[in-house]
mmCIF file of C-alpha atoms and ligand atoms in Angstrom:
data_model
loop_
_atom_site.group_PDB
_atom_site.id
_atom_site.type_symbol
_atom_site.label_atom_id
_atom_site.label_comp_id
_atom_site.label_asym_id
_atom_site.label_seq_id
_atom_site.Cartn_x
_atom_site.Cartn_y
_atom_site.Cartn_z
ATOM 1 C CA UNK O 849 -0.358 0.459 -0.141
ATOM 2 C CA UNK O 850 1.426 3.150 -1.406
ATOM 3 C CA UNK O 851 1.847 5.894 1.677
ATOM 4 C CA UNK O 852 2.645 10.034 1.131
ATOM 5 C CA UNK O 853 4.383 11.459 4.374
ATOM 6 C CA UNK O 854 5.854 14.332 5.032
ATOM 7 C CA UNK O 855 9.102 14.101 7.309
ATOM 8 C CA UNK O 856 9.257 17.268 9.682
ATOM 9 C CA UNK O 857 10.506 18.463 12.845
ATOM 10 C CA UNK O 858 10.721 20.103 15.906
ATOM 11 C CA UNK O 859 14.274 21.781 17.496
ATOM 12 C CA UNK O 860 15.608 18.305 15.813
ATOM 13 C CA UNK O 861 12.789 16.161 17.539
ATOM 14 C CA UNK O 862 11.875 14.094 13.717
ATOM 15 C CA UNK O 863 8.397 13.298 12.634
ATOM 16 C CA UNK O 864 6.806 11.555 9.999
ATOM 17 C CA UNK O 865 3.634 13.217 9.725
ATOM 18 C CA UNK O 866 0.881 11.343 7.806
ATOM 19 C CA UNK O 867 -2.670 12.971 6.189
ATOM 20 C CA UNK O 868 -4.796 10.813 6.577
ATOM 21 C CA UNK O 869 -8.270 12.261 5.920
ATOM 22 C CA UNK O 870 -7.605 12.102 1.998
ATOM 23 C CA UNK O 871 -5.317 8.702 2.199
ATOM 24 C CA UNK O 872 -5.861 5.241 4.197
ATOM 25 C CA UNK O 873 -4.110 4.791 7.397
ATOM 26 C CA UNK O 874 -4.835 1.965 9.808
ATOM 27 C CA UNK O 875 -1.383 0.095 10.495
ATOM 28 C CA UNK O 876 -0.849 -2.742 13.140
ATOM 29 C CA UNK O 877 2.142 -1.380 15.913
ATOM 30 C CA UNK O 878 4.474 -3.505 13.739
ATOM 31 C CA UNK O 879 3.643 -1.436 10.582
ATOM 32 C CA UNK O 880 4.138 1.612 12.635
ATOM 33 C CA UNK O 881 7.424 0.847 13.726
ATOM 34 C CA UNK O 882 8.104 -0.010 10.590
ATOM 35 C CA UNK O 883 7.622 3.709 9.035
ATOM 36 C CA UNK O 884 9.520 5.040 12.166
ATOM 37 C CA UNK O 885 12.451 2.862 12.161
ATOM 38 C CA UNK O 886 15.571 4.846 10.753
ATOM 39 C CA UNK O 887 16.877 1.979 8.821
ATOM 40 C CA UNK O 888 13.392 -0.404 7.671
ATOM 41 C CA UNK O 889 11.769 2.750 7.017
ATOM 42 C CA UNK O 890 11.283 6.352 6.989
ATOM 43 C CA UNK O 891 12.718 6.971 10.358
ATOM 44 C CA UNK O 892 10.901 9.723 12.867
ATOM 45 C CA UNK O 893 10.826 9.993 16.936
ATOM 46 C CA UNK O 894 6.991 9.485 16.431
ATOM 47 C CA UNK O 895 4.763 9.796 13.728
ATOM 48 C CA UNK O 896 1.756 12.137 13.630
ATOM 49 C CA UNK O 897 -1.461 11.513 12.080
ATOM 50 C CA UNK O 898 -3.719 13.748 11.111
ATOM 51 C CA UNK O 899 -7.602 13.218 10.937
ATOM 52 C CA UNK O 900 -11.093 14.576 10.941
ATOM 53 C CA UNK O 901 -12.407 15.754 14.333
ATOM 54 C CA UNK O 902 -15.081 13.073 16.480
ATOM 55 C CA UNK O 903 -15.610 16.429 19.022
ATOM 56 C CA UNK O 904 -17.037 19.299 18.246
ATOM 57 C CA UNK O 905 -15.920 22.725 18.032
ATOM 58 C CA UNK O 906 -12.702 20.944 16.376
ATOM 59 C CA UNK O 907 -11.001 21.507 13.561
ATOM 60 C CA UNK O 908 -8.764 18.437 13.327
ATOM 61 C CA UNK O 909 -7.983 15.085 15.258
ATOM 62 C CA UNK O 910 -4.298 14.452 16.121
ATOM 63 C CA UNK O 911 -3.293 11.173 17.131
ATOM 64 C CA UNK O 912 0.783 9.836 17.986
ATOM 65 C CA UNK O 913 2.841 7.138 17.691
ATOM 66 C CA UNK O 914 5.973 6.972 19.335
ATOM 67 C CA UNK O 915 9.108 4.894 17.480
ATOM 68 C CA UNK O 916 7.793 1.738 19.757
ATOM 69 C CA UNK O 917 4.865 1.660 17.997
ATOM 70 C CA UNK O 918 2.386 2.732 20.777
ATOM 71 C CA UNK O 919 -0.128 4.875 20.626
ATOM 72 C CA UNK O 920 0.053 7.918 23.473
ATOM 73 C CA UNK O 921 -1.926 11.084 24.296
ATOM 74 C CA UNK O 922 0.306 13.890 23.548
ATOM 75 C CA UNK O 923 3.323 15.819 21.551
ATOM 76 C CA UNK O 924 4.301 19.717 22.343
ATOM 77 C CA UNK O 925 7.067 19.784 19.242
ATOM 78 C CA UNK O 926 4.545 17.378 17.324
ATOM 79 C CA UNK O 927 1.718 20.156 17.715
ATOM 80 C CA UNK O 928 3.458 22.589 16.419
ATOM 81 C CA UNK O 929 4.669 20.607 13.093
ATOM 82 C CA UNK O 930 1.090 19.665 13.323
ATOM 83 C CA UNK O 931 -0.160 23.201 12.361
ATOM 84 C CA UNK O 932 2.659 23.707 9.680
ATOM 85 C CA UNK O 933 1.203 20.627 7.816
ATOM 86 C CA UNK O 934 -2.275 21.246 7.660
ATOM 87 C CA UNK O 935 -1.384 25.148 6.658
ATOM 88 C CA UNK O 936 1.144 24.180 4.403
ATOM 89 C CA UNK O 937 -1.400 21.311 2.787
ATOM 90 C CA UNK O 938 -4.622 23.642 2.508
ATOM 91 C CA UNK O 939 -5.956 21.503 4.662
ATOM 92 C CA UNK O 940 -6.959 24.810 7.144
ATOM 93 C CA UNK O 941 -6.548 28.212 6.166
ATOM 94 C CA UNK O 942 -6.409 29.655 10.231
ATOM 95 C CA UNK O 943 -3.562 30.763 11.539
ATOM 96 C CA UNK O 944 -5.256 29.291 14.699
ATOM 97 C CA UNK O 945 -6.481 25.959 15.491
ATOM 98 C CA UNK O 946 -8.311 23.971 17.758
ATOM 99 C CA UNK O 947 -7.261 20.421 17.971
ATOM 100 C CA UNK O 948 -8.285 16.981 19.470
ATOM 101 C CA UNK O 949 -6.278 14.682 21.268
ATOM 102 C CA UNK O 950 -6.135 12.154 23.501
ATOM 103 C CA UNK O 951 -5.653 13.640 26.355
ATOM 104 C CA UNK O 952 -7.739 16.859 25.358
ATOM 105 C CA UNK O 953 -7.798 19.916 23.610
ATOM 106 C CA UNK O 954 -4.783 21.662 22.597
ATOM 107 C CA UNK O 955 -4.554 25.026 20.564
ATOM 108 C CA UNK O 956 -1.265 25.691 17.886
ATOM 109 C CA UNK O 957 -1.438 28.742 16.100
ATOM 110 C CA UNK O 958 0.708 29.723 13.031
ATOM 111 C CA UNK O 959 3.214 33.250 14.367
ATOM 112 C CA UNK O 960 5.008 36.271 12.141
ATOM 113 C CA UNK O 961 8.257 34.517 12.794
ATOM 114 C CA UNK O 962 7.561 31.404 11.276
ATOM 115 C CA UNK O 963 7.650 29.674 15.091
ATOM 116 C CA UNK O 964 4.454 28.151 16.552
ATOM 117 C CA UNK O 965 2.503 28.952 19.540
ATOM 118 C CA UNK O 966 0.689 25.977 20.883
ATOM 119 C CA UNK O 967 -1.703 26.296 24.078
ATOM 120 C CA UNK O 968 -0.814 22.800 25.515
ATOM 121 C CA UNK O 969 -3.758 23.169 28.201
ATOM 122 C CA UNK O 970 -2.866 22.937 32.214
ATOM 123 C CA UNK O 971 -0.408 20.604 34.065
ATOM 124 C CA UNK O 972 -2.401 17.539 35.879
ATOM 125 C CA UNK O 973 -0.412 18.221 39.073
ATOM 126 C CA UNK O 974 -2.375 15.042 41.076
ATOM 127 C CA UNK O 975 0.637 12.397 41.410
ATOM 128 C CA UNK O 976 -2.735 8.989 40.936
ATOM 129 C CA UNK O 977 -3.770 11.205 37.725
ATOM 130 C CA UNK O 978 0.142 11.211 35.781
ATOM 131 C CA UNK O 979 -0.425 8.641 36.645
ATOM 132 C CA UNK O 980 2.074 7.922 39.687
ATOM 133 C CA UNK O 981 2.045 5.425 42.323
ATOM 134 C CA UNK O 982 3.539 7.214 45.808
ATOM 135 C CA UNK O 983 1.724 4.412 47.490
ATOM 136 C CA UNK O 984 4.043 4.469 50.373
ATOM 137 C CA UNK O 985 6.354 6.990 49.317
ATOM 138 C CA UNK O 986 7.504 10.443 51.758
ATOM 139 C CA UNK O 987 7.088 13.186 49.365
ATOM 140 C CA UNK O 988 10.033 15.994 50.243
ATOM 141 C CA UNK O 989 7.949 19.470 49.706
ATOM 142 C CA UNK O 990 10.113 22.038 47.920
ATOM 143 C CA UNK O 991 8.292 25.107 47.248
ATOM 144 C CA UNK O 992 4.824 24.473 45.997
ATOM 145 C CA UNK O 993 5.618 21.142 44.463
ATOM 146 C CA UNK O 994 6.678 17.731 46.290
ATOM 147 C CA UNK O 995 9.637 15.640 45.255
ATOM 148 C CA UNK O 996 9.827 12.074 45.275
ATOM 149 C CA UNK O 997 12.315 9.237 45.828
ATOM 150 C CA UNK O 998 12.717 6.857 43.477
ATOM 151 C CA UNK O 999 15.287 4.206 43.856
ATOM 152 C CA UNK O 1000 17.226 2.950 41.120
ATOM 153 C CA UNK O 1001 19.876 0.280 40.741
ATOM 154 C CA UNK O 1002 22.775 1.386 39.065
ATOM 155 C CA UNK O 1003 25.076 -2.234 39.473
ATOM 156 C CA UNK O 1004 25.364 -3.995 42.833
ATOM 157 C CA UNK O 1005 24.800 0.147 43.521
ATOM 158 C CA UNK O 1006 21.652 1.615 44.589
ATOM 159 C CA UNK O 1007 20.586 4.706 44.332
ATOM 160 C CA UNK O 1008 18.121 7.317 45.145
ATOM 161 C CA UNK O 1009 16.444 10.402 42.758
ATOM 162 C CA UNK O 1010 14.380 13.177 43.510
ATOM 163 C CA UNK O 1011 11.409 13.636 41.033
ATOM 164 C CA UNK O 1012 8.818 15.706 40.203
ATOM 165 C CA UNK O 1013 5.783 14.539 38.598
ATOM 166 C CA UNK O 1014 3.788 16.237 36.051
ATOM 167 C CA UNK O 1015 1.215 15.510 33.542
ATOM 168 C CA UNK O 1016 0.464 17.233 30.063
ATOM 169 C CA UNK O 1017 -1.368 14.936 29.296
ATOM 170 C CA UNK O 1018 1.224 12.543 29.120
ATOM 171 C CA UNK O 1019 3.610 11.805 32.196
ATOM 172 C CA UNK O 1020 7.130 13.019 33.167
ATOM 173 C CA UNK O 1021 9.465 13.181 36.021
ATOM 174 C CA UNK O 1022 11.901 15.647 35.885
ATOM 175 C CA UNK O 1023 15.159 15.319 37.961
ATOM 176 C CA UNK O 1024 16.928 18.876 38.299
ATOM 177 C CA UNK O 1025 20.974 17.780 38.017
ATOM 178 C CA UNK O 1026 24.196 20.172 37.868
ATOM 179 C CA UNK O 1027 25.462 19.472 34.645
ATOM 180 C CA UNK O 1028 22.988 17.901 31.463
ATOM 181 C CA UNK O 1029 26.062 17.025 29.417
ATOM 182 C CA UNK O 1030 27.200 14.854 31.926
ATOM 183 C CA UNK O 1031 23.647 13.227 33.114
ATOM 184 C CA UNK O 1032 23.803 9.516 33.086
ATOM 185 C CA UNK O 1033 20.547 9.976 30.745
ATOM 186 C CA UNK O 1034 21.698 6.723 28.970
ATOM 187 C CA UNK O 1035 21.800 4.149 31.543
ATOM 188 C CA UNK O 1036 19.580 6.183 34.282
ATOM 189 C CA UNK O 1037 17.056 7.122 31.449
ATOM 190 C CA UNK O 1038 15.208 3.748 30.667
ATOM 191 C CA UNK O 1039 15.051 2.927 34.508
ATOM 192 C CA UNK O 1040 12.772 5.549 35.347
ATOM 193 C CA UNK O 1041 11.370 5.327 31.220
ATOM 194 C CA UNK O 1042 10.406 2.061 33.108
ATOM 195 C CA UNK O 1043 9.886 2.025 36.733
ATOM 196 C CA UNK O 1044 7.001 0.305 38.489
ATOM 197 C CA UNK O 1045 5.792 3.302 40.054
ATOM 198 C CA UNK O 1046 4.617 4.680 36.541
ATOM 199 C CA UNK O 1047 2.093 2.146 34.940
ATOM 200 C CA UNK O 1048 2.030 4.031 31.634
ATOM 201 C CA UNK O 1049 5.911 4.542 31.877
ATOM 202 C CA UNK O 1050 7.211 8.422 31.630
ATOM 203 C CA UNK O 1051 9.321 10.650 30.023
ATOM 204 C CA UNK O 1052 12.447 11.268 32.254
ATOM 205 C CA UNK O 1053 13.655 14.851 32.283
ATOM 206 C CA UNK O 1054 17.066 16.020 33.248
ATOM 207 C CA UNK O 1055 17.011 19.636 34.054
ATOM 208 C CA UNK O 1056 19.833 21.982 35.120
ATOM 209 C CA UNK O 1057 18.911 25.583 36.013
ATOM 210 C CA UNK O 1058 21.119 28.053 34.260
ATOM 211 C CA UNK O 1059 19.328 30.996 35.348
ATOM 212 C CA UNK O 1060 15.598 31.920 36.855
ATOM 213 C CA UNK O 1061 14.433 32.482 32.862
ATOM 214 C CA UNK O 1062 16.628 29.726 31.423
ATOM 215 C CA UNK O 1063 17.415 25.918 31.718
ATOM 216 C CA UNK O 1064 19.310 23.093 29.277
ATOM 217 C CA UNK O 1065 16.960 19.785 29.609
ATOM 218 C CA UNK O 1066 17.556 16.236 27.734
ATOM 219 C CA UNK O 1067 14.666 13.767 27.779
ATOM 220 C CA UNK O 1068 14.824 10.309 27.747
ATOM 221 C CA UNK O 1069 11.235 9.867 25.842
ATOM 222 C CA UNK O 1070 8.739 6.929 27.147
ATOM 223 C CA UNK O 1071 8.986 4.562 23.860
ATOM 224 C CA UNK O 1072 11.770 6.565 21.557
ATOM 225 C CA UNK O 1073 14.775 6.537 23.841
ATOM 226 C CA UNK O 1074 16.700 10.218 23.608
ATOM 227 C CA UNK O 1075 15.340 13.135 21.661
ATOM 228 C CA UNK O 1076 17.211 15.887 20.770
ATOM 229 C CA UNK O 1077 14.140 18.076 22.442
ATOM 230 C CA UNK O 1078 11.080 16.848 24.116
ATOM 231 C CA UNK O 1079 7.900 19.438 23.757
ATOM 232 C CA UNK O 1080 6.034 18.571 27.080
ATOM 233 C CA UNK O 1081 8.811 17.171 28.439
ATOM 234 C CA UNK O 1082 10.374 21.342 28.167
ATOM 235 C CA UNK O 1083 6.159 22.070 29.258
ATOM 236 C CA UNK O 1084 6.560 19.929 32.334
ATOM 237 C CA UNK O 1085 10.369 20.433 33.508
ATOM 238 C CA UNK O 1086 9.393 24.405 33.765
ATOM 239 C CA UNK O 1087 5.552 23.854 35.948
ATOM 240 C CA UNK O 1088 8.451 21.858 37.801
ATOM 241 C CA UNK O 1089 10.900 24.520 38.383
ATOM 242 C CA UNK O 1090 8.538 27.527 38.841
ATOM 243 C CA UNK O 1091 6.502 24.996 41.658
ATOM 244 C CA UNK O 1092 9.788 24.465 42.880
ATOM 245 C CA UNK O 1093 10.923 28.091 42.727
ATOM 246 C CA UNK O 1094 13.799 27.782 40.752
ATOM 247 C CA UNK O 1095 12.104 28.838 37.476
ATOM 248 C CA UNK O 1096 10.058 32.516 36.429
ATOM 249 C CA UNK O 1097 7.749 32.570 33.689
ATOM 250 C CA UNK O 1098 8.494 32.443 30.385
ATOM 251 C CA UNK O 1099 11.373 29.927 30.088
ATOM 252 C CA UNK O 1100 13.708 29.527 27.369
ATOM 253 C CA UNK O 1101 14.444 25.829 27.657
ATOM 254 C CA UNK O 1102 18.040 24.947 25.222
ATOM 255 C CA UNK O 1103 17.721 21.282 24.483
ATOM 256 C CA UNK O 1104 20.098 19.351 22.030
ATOM 257 C CA UNK O 1105 18.719 20.036 19.057
ATOM 258 C CA UNK O 1106 16.972 23.542 19.728
ATOM 259 C CA UNK O 1107 15.273 26.392 21.866
ATOM 260 C CA UNK O 1108 11.495 26.228 22.972
ATOM 261 C CA UNK O 1109 10.099 28.974 24.762
ATOM 262 C CA UNK O 1110 7.483 27.692 27.883
ATOM 263 C CA UNK O 1111 5.441 30.323 29.573
ATOM 264 C CA UNK O 1112 3.158 29.735 32.097
ATOM 265 C CA UNK O 1113 0.769 31.755 35.221
ATOM 266 C CA UNK O 1114 0.378 28.955 37.384
ATOM 267 C CA UNK O 1115 -2.219 26.176 38.487
ATOM 268 C CA UNK O 1116 -4.922 25.826 36.556
ATOM 269 C CA UNK O 1117 -3.725 28.071 34.024
ATOM 270 C CA UNK O 1118 -2.799 26.716 30.668
ATOM 271 C CA UNK O 1119 1.032 25.750 29.684
ATOM 272 C CA UNK O 1120 2.402 27.723 25.945
ATOM 273 C CA UNK O 1121 4.740 26.017 24.198
ATOM 274 C CA UNK O 1122 6.721 27.967 21.365
ATOM 275 C CA UNK O 1123 9.589 27.089 18.927
ATOM 276 C CA UNK O 1124 10.073 26.171 15.364
ATOM 277 C CA UNK O 1125 8.391 23.459 13.342
ATOM 278 C CA UNK O 1126 10.601 22.269 9.834
ATOM 279 C CA UNK O 1127 9.371 20.663 6.876
ATOM 280 C CA UNK O 1128 12.504 18.594 5.774
ATOM 281 C CA UNK O 1129 11.209 16.130 3.113
ATOM 282 C CA UNK O 1130 7.856 14.678 1.192
ATOM 283 C CA UNK O 1131 7.904 11.260 0.224
ATOM 284 C CA UNK O 1132 6.367 7.940 -0.671
ATOM 285 C CA UNK O 1133 6.459 5.147 0.820
ATOM 286 C CA UNK O 1134 4.889 0.872 0.214
ATOM 287 C CA UNK O 1135 3.921 -0.265 3.554
HETATM 288 N N1 LIG R 1459 7.683 9.972 23.876
HETATM 289 C C1 LIG R 1459 6.480 10.858 24.331
HETATM 290 C C2 LIG R 1459 5.250 11.326 23.137
HETATM 291 C C3 LIG R 1459 6.266 12.298 22.144
HETATM 292 C C4 LIG R 1459 6.957 13.815 23.155
HETATM 293 C C5 LIG R 1459 7.348 14.532 22.585
HETATM 294 N N2 LIG R 1459 7.902 13.917 21.262
HETATM 295 C C6 LIG R 1459 6.931 16.449 22.908
HETATM 296 O O1 LIG R 1459 7.557 17.116 22.237
HETATM 297 O O2 LIG R 1459 6.500 16.606 23.377
HETATM 298 C C7 LIG R 1459 5.390 10.315 25.524
HETATM 299 O O3 LIG R 1459 5.627 8.999 25.671
HETATM 300 O O4 LIG R 1459 4.912 10.768 25.986
#
């Protein structure tokens, strides 16, 4: 079956974007994996699917599949690529659209400077809703945030990391490190991602605070491994940093693949994610 796709990236987080309005897109987990495979397929961190909405008041439905083939609730960098795609393909002539996702409605807006700003909705902070199983754990209060001790095994050693837990529709565990470049992302990332206290697994963020309005961030993503940038991870890290009293909105987030900007006015308020959305190439593939 021939499939047309557009390859896109936002701060180095890369995507295969599929128009499922004008072509049949209905794949198995294995086929999603193959499409995302960097040797046997096109290659991407996530596959983004554009559909007609099924809820009133929305312009599109947005589905997201990680490179491991699993469908997930939200993708921030992908939301910017989505908005650029539907505009470039003439599927929408609006600069601001409302998009239905598995975790609620988001609202991307195309900016005059070519960037895209997305209302990502309000973060969910109740541990059980992240979801995170805090049963029997003693949280450490810091500012308005609670840091949870996660026991990890490194060889015969057992270490404990303190994480903030935040949902942006998808789950995040954020820790502050002294230096992202030397942080043990490759070793610790998978251990946190698959930690039993996260029943849906989790995206593991490693944030270095440079100053109150500027951080560096690396994220070992659920279902994709470390990516060059993670939009929802940047949102979650800034929300945690503001709640801990470390950051002031808006915050510049320097990821390995580029720069994002996050603004948040506090509990109950939406998080705004701004950054680039770039088309790399178009193609066709037989799947
Ligand atoms: N790996 C994430 C989905 C993609 C998120 C990230 N690429 C972003 O820009 O938000 C998860 O399983 O929740």
